[in-house]
CSV table of C-alpha atoms and ligand atoms in Angstrom, one decimal:
chain,number,residue,atom,x,y,z
L,1,MET,CA,89.6,90.9,103.4
L,2,ASP,CA,90.4,87.9,100.9
L,3,PRO,CA,92.6,85.5,103.0
L,4,ALA,CA,95.1,85.8,100.1
L,5,ASP,CA,95.7,89.3,100.3
L,6,LYS,CA,96.5,89.2,104.1
L,7,PRO,CA,100.6,89.8,104.9
L,8,GLN,CA,102.6,87.1,104.5
L,9,GLY,CA,103.3,86.5,108.3
L,10,GLY,CA,104.8,83.7,109.9
L,11,ASP,CA,107.7,82.8,107.0
L,12,GLY,CA,110.2,84.7,108.9
L,13,HIS,CA,109.7,88.1,107.5
L,14,GLY,CA,109.1,90.8,109.9
L,15,MET,CA,108.1,94.5,109.2
L,16,ALA,CA,110.2,96.1,107.2
L,17,VAL,CA,110.6,100.0,106.5
L,18,LEU,CA,112.3,101.0,103.4
L,19,ASP,CA,114.1,104.3,102.7
L,20,ILE,CA,112.1,106.5,100.7
L,21,LYS,CA,113.8,108.1,97.5
L,22,MET,CA,113.6,111.6,97.4
L,23,LEU,CA,113.4,114.4,94.5
L,24,GLY,CA,116.1,114.5,92.5
L,25,ASP,CA,116.8,110.5,92.7
L,26,PRO,CA,116.8,109.2,89.1
L,27,ILE,CA,115.0,106.3,90.0
L,28,LEU,CA,112.4,108.7,90.6
L,29,ARG,CA,112.2,109.7,86.6
L,30,THR,CA,112.5,105.8,85.3
L,31,VAL,CA,109.4,104.0,83.8
L,32,ALA,CA,108.9,101.1,85.7
L,33,ARG,CA,109.0,97.6,84.5
L,34,GLN,CA,106.0,95.8,83.7
L,35,LEU,CA,105.9,92.3,85.9
L,36,THR,CA,105.2,88.7,84.8
L,37,ARG,CA,102.8,86.6,87.1
L,38,GLU,CA,105.7,84.3,87.9
L,39,GLN,CA,107.8,87.6,88.8
L,40,LEU,CA,104.9,89.2,90.9
L,41,ALA,CA,104.2,85.4,92.6
L,42,ASP,CA,107.9,85.1,93.5
L,43,ALA,CA,108.4,85.3,97.3
L,44,SER,CA,110.7,87.9,97.3
L,45,THR,CA,108.4,90.2,95.3
L,46,GLN,CA,105.6,89.2,97.7
L,47,ALA,CA,107.6,90.4,100.5
L,48,PHE,CA,108.5,93.8,98.7
L,49,ILE,CA,105.1,94.2,98.8
L,50,ASP,CA,104.8,93.8,102.1
L,51,ASP,CA,107.6,96.3,102.8
L,52,LEU,CA,105.9,99.0,100.4
L,53,VAL,CA,102.9,98.6,102.5
L,54,ASP,CA,104.7,98.8,106.0
L,55,THR,CA,107.1,101.5,104.4
L,56,MET,CA,103.6,103.4,103.6
L,57,HIS,CA,102.0,103.3,107.0
L,58,ALA,CA,105.2,104.0,108.8
L,59,ALA,CA,105.3,107.6,106.3
L,60,ARG,CA,101.4,107.8,106.9
L,61,GLY,CA,101.7,108.4,103.3
L,62,ALA,CA,98.1,108.0,101.3
L,63,GLY,CA,100.0,105.4,98.6
L,64,ILE,CA,103.4,104.9,97.8
L,65,ALA,CA,104.9,103.1,94.7
L,66,ALA,CA,108.0,101.0,94.3
L,67,PRO,CA,110.0,103.6,92.3
L,68,GLN,CA,110.0,105.7,95.7
L,69,VAL,CA,111.6,103.1,97.5
L,70,GLY,CA,114.4,102.5,94.7
L,71,ARG,CA,112.8,99.7,92.5
L,72,ASP,CA,111.8,100.0,89.1
L,73,LEU,CA,108.9,97.8,89.3
L,74,SER,CA,105.0,98.7,88.4
L,75,ILE,CA,103.6,98.3,91.6
L,76,ALA,CA,101.8,100.9,93.6
L,77,VAL,CA,99.4,100.8,96.8
L,78,VAL,CA,97.5,102.9,98.1
L,79,HIS,CA,95.5,103.0,101.8
L,80,ILE,CA,93.4,106.0,103.5
L,81,GLU,CA,92.1,105.6,106.8
L,82,ASP,CA,91.4,108.8,108.5
L,83,ASN,CA,94.9,110.2,107.2
L,84,PRO,CA,96.4,112.6,109.5
L,85,ARG,CA,98.3,114.1,106.6
L,86,TYR,CA,95.0,114.2,104.2
L,87,PRO,CA,91.9,114.8,106.8
L,88,TYR,CA,89.9,115.7,103.9
L,89,LYS,CA,90.7,112.4,101.9
L,90,PRO,CA,88.1,109.9,101.8
L,91,ASN,CA,89.1,106.4,103.4
L,92,VAL,CA,90.2,103.8,101.0
L,93,PRO,CA,90.8,100.2,101.6
L,94,LEU,CA,94.4,99.0,101.3
L,95,THR,CA,94.7,98.4,97.6
L,96,VAL,CA,97.7,97.0,96.2
L,97,PHE,CA,97.4,97.7,92.4
L,98,VAL,CA,100.5,95.8,89.7
L,99,ASN,CA,101.1,97.0,86.2
L,100,PRO,CA,98.2,99.5,86.1
L,101,ARG,CA,96.5,101.2,83.3
L,102,ILE,CA,94.2,104.6,83.9
L,103,THR,CA,91.6,105.6,81.7
L,104,PRO,CA,89.9,109.4,82.5
L,105,LEU,CA,86.1,108.3,82.1
L,106,THR,CA,85.2,112.2,82.0
L,107,ARG,CA,86.6,115.5,80.8
L,108,ALA,CA,85.8,117.1,84.0
L,109,THR,CA,89.0,117.8,86.2
L,110,ALA,CA,89.3,119.6,89.6
L,111,SER,CA,92.0,121.5,90.8
L,112,VAL,CA,93.9,119.6,93.8
L,113,TYR,CA,96.2,120.1,96.5
L,114,GLU,CA,98.5,117.2,96.4
L,115,GLY,CA,101.7,116.4,98.5
L,116,CYS,CA,104.3,113.6,98.2
L,117,LEU,CA,106.8,111.5,100.7
L,118,SER,CA,109.3,111.9,98.0
L,119,VAL,CA,109.1,115.6,98.1
L,120,PRO,CA,109.1,116.5,101.6
L,121,GLY,CA,107.1,119.8,103.0
L,122,ILE,CA,106.0,120.9,99.6
L,123,ARG,CA,102.5,121.0,98.7
L,124,GLY,CA,101.0,122.2,95.3
L,125,ARG,CA,97.9,122.6,92.8
L,126,VAL,CA,97.7,119.8,90.2
L,127,ASP,CA,94.8,119.6,87.8
L,128,ARG,CA,93.4,115.5,88.2
L,129,PHE,CA,90.5,113.8,85.9
L,130,MET,CA,87.7,113.2,88.5
L,131,ARG,CA,86.7,110.3,87.1
L,132,VAL,CA,88.7,107.1,85.9
L,133,ARG,CA,89.2,103.2,85.7
L,134,VAL,CA,92.1,101.4,86.8
L,135,ASP,CA,92.7,98.7,84.9
L,136,ALA,CA,95.5,96.7,86.9
L,137,TRP,CA,96.2,93.0,88.9
L,138,ASP,CA,95.8,92.6,92.2
L,139,ARG,CA,99.1,91.5,94.4
L,140,ARG,CA,98.0,87.8,93.4
L,141,GLY,CA,98.1,88.4,89.4
L,142,ARG,CA,94.5,88.3,89.6
L,143,GLU,CA,92.5,91.0,87.5
L,144,LEU,CA,91.3,94.3,89.0
L,145,SER,CA,89.5,96.8,87.6
L,146,PHE,CA,87.3,99.6,89.4
L,147,GLU,CA,86.6,103.3,89.2
L,148,ALA,CA,87.8,105.8,91.6
L,149,ARG,CA,86.1,109.6,91.7
L,150,GLY,CA,87.3,112.7,93.1
L,151,LEU,CA,89.8,113.0,95.3
L,152,THR,CA,90.5,109.5,95.5
L,153,ALA,CA,90.7,109.3,91.6
L,154,GLY,CA,93.5,111.6,91.8
L,155,THR,CA,95.1,109.7,94.4
L,156,PHE,CA,95.4,107.0,92.1
L,157,GLN,CA,96.3,109.2,88.9
L,158,HIS,CA,99.1,110.1,91.5
L,159,GLU,CA,100.5,106.8,92.2
L,160,PHE,CA,100.2,105.8,88.5
L,161,ASP,CA,102.7,109.0,87.4
L,162,HIS,CA,105.4,107.7,89.9
L,163,LEU,CA,105.2,104.2,87.8
L,164,GLN,CA,105.5,106.8,84.4
L,165,GLY,CA,108.6,108.7,86.2
L,166,VAL,CA,106.2,111.9,86.6
L,167,LEU,CA,106.1,113.5,89.9
L,168,PHE,CA,103.4,116.0,91.0
L,169,VAL,CA,105.6,119.1,90.6
L,170,ASP,CA,106.0,118.6,86.9
L,171,ARG,CA,101.9,119.2,87.0
L,172,VAL,CA,101.5,121.9,88.9
L,173,THR,CA,100.6,124.3,86.2
L,174,ASP,CA,100.4,127.6,88.6
L,175,PRO,CA,103.9,127.7,90.7
L,176,THR,CA,102.6,130.3,92.8
L,177,THR,CA,100.3,127.3,94.5
L,178,LEU,CA,103.2,125.6,95.7
L,179,SER,CA,103.6,126.2,99.5
L,180,THR,CA,105.2,124.6,102.6
L,181,TRP,CA,103.2,122.1,104.8
L,182,ASP,CA,103.2,124.8,107.6
L,183,ASN,CA,102.0,127.4,105.4
L,184,PHE,CA,99.2,125.2,103.4
L,185,GLU,CA,98.3,124.6,107.1
L,186,ALA,CA,97.9,128.2,108.0
L,187,HIS,CA,96.7,129.8,105.1
L,188,HIS,CA,95.2,127.5,102.7
L,189,ARG,CA,93.7,124.2,104.2
L,190,ASP,CA,90.1,125.8,105.5
L,191,ALA,CA,89.5,126.6,101.7
L,192,PHE,CA,91.2,123.9,100.2
L,193,VAL,CA,88.7,121.8,103.0
L,194,LYS,CA,85.2,123.5,101.4
L,195,GLU,CA,86.6,122.6,98.1
L,196,ALA,CA,87.3,119.1,98.5
L,197,LEU,CA,83.6,118.9,100.3
L,198,ALA,CA,82.6,120.1,97.1
L,199,ILE,CA,84.3,117.9,94.9
L,200,GLN,CA,83.4,114.6,96.7
L,201,ALA,CA,79.7,116.1,96.7
L,202,LYS,CA,79.5,116.3,92.9
L,203,PHE,CA,82.2,113.5,92.1
L,204,GLY,CA,81.6,111.2,95.2
L,205,GLN,CA,84.4,108.9,95.6
W,301,ZN,ZN1,104.0,110.9,95.6
């Protein structure tokens, strides 16, 4: 990890877990504001990014976007490391992305189960592009451009959607796939894990 990407410890700013806004809160339907490099570099924004990461980790999310903690800023984070909520998801290093754009690199989609920290207890199937390019800034304002594939591509599309005021439930085309978390585990998980492995074999990460 580039030392500049490390959390800003030692300045008196301790770990802070923020309150996560739930479905129905208008902030989740707000289009997030783009940041200037000056705004991004501001100490308060950098401290907020640390808090956003801490909040994602505390909630065991695969990612989180600023509107989910009540801020209409175009900032989101993804980090997947053997996540117990999504044991079939490939690992993704901690990625902070600011002012992102997402470009599909294929028309191929797959139907994947998603969940969301702002939609507690519910999962459902969403069609996601299986190859996308993400163009954004990192937390230092440096240009960031990478390709994401398979389930990882879906994760980045999910977080990008949050910055447009879109939730995964908006994209559930077949509402009969909606399931509580427990019922996903009991009735759908085994079949979906097989699908997830096939997606990774076909599209990679
Ligand atoms: Zn979400």
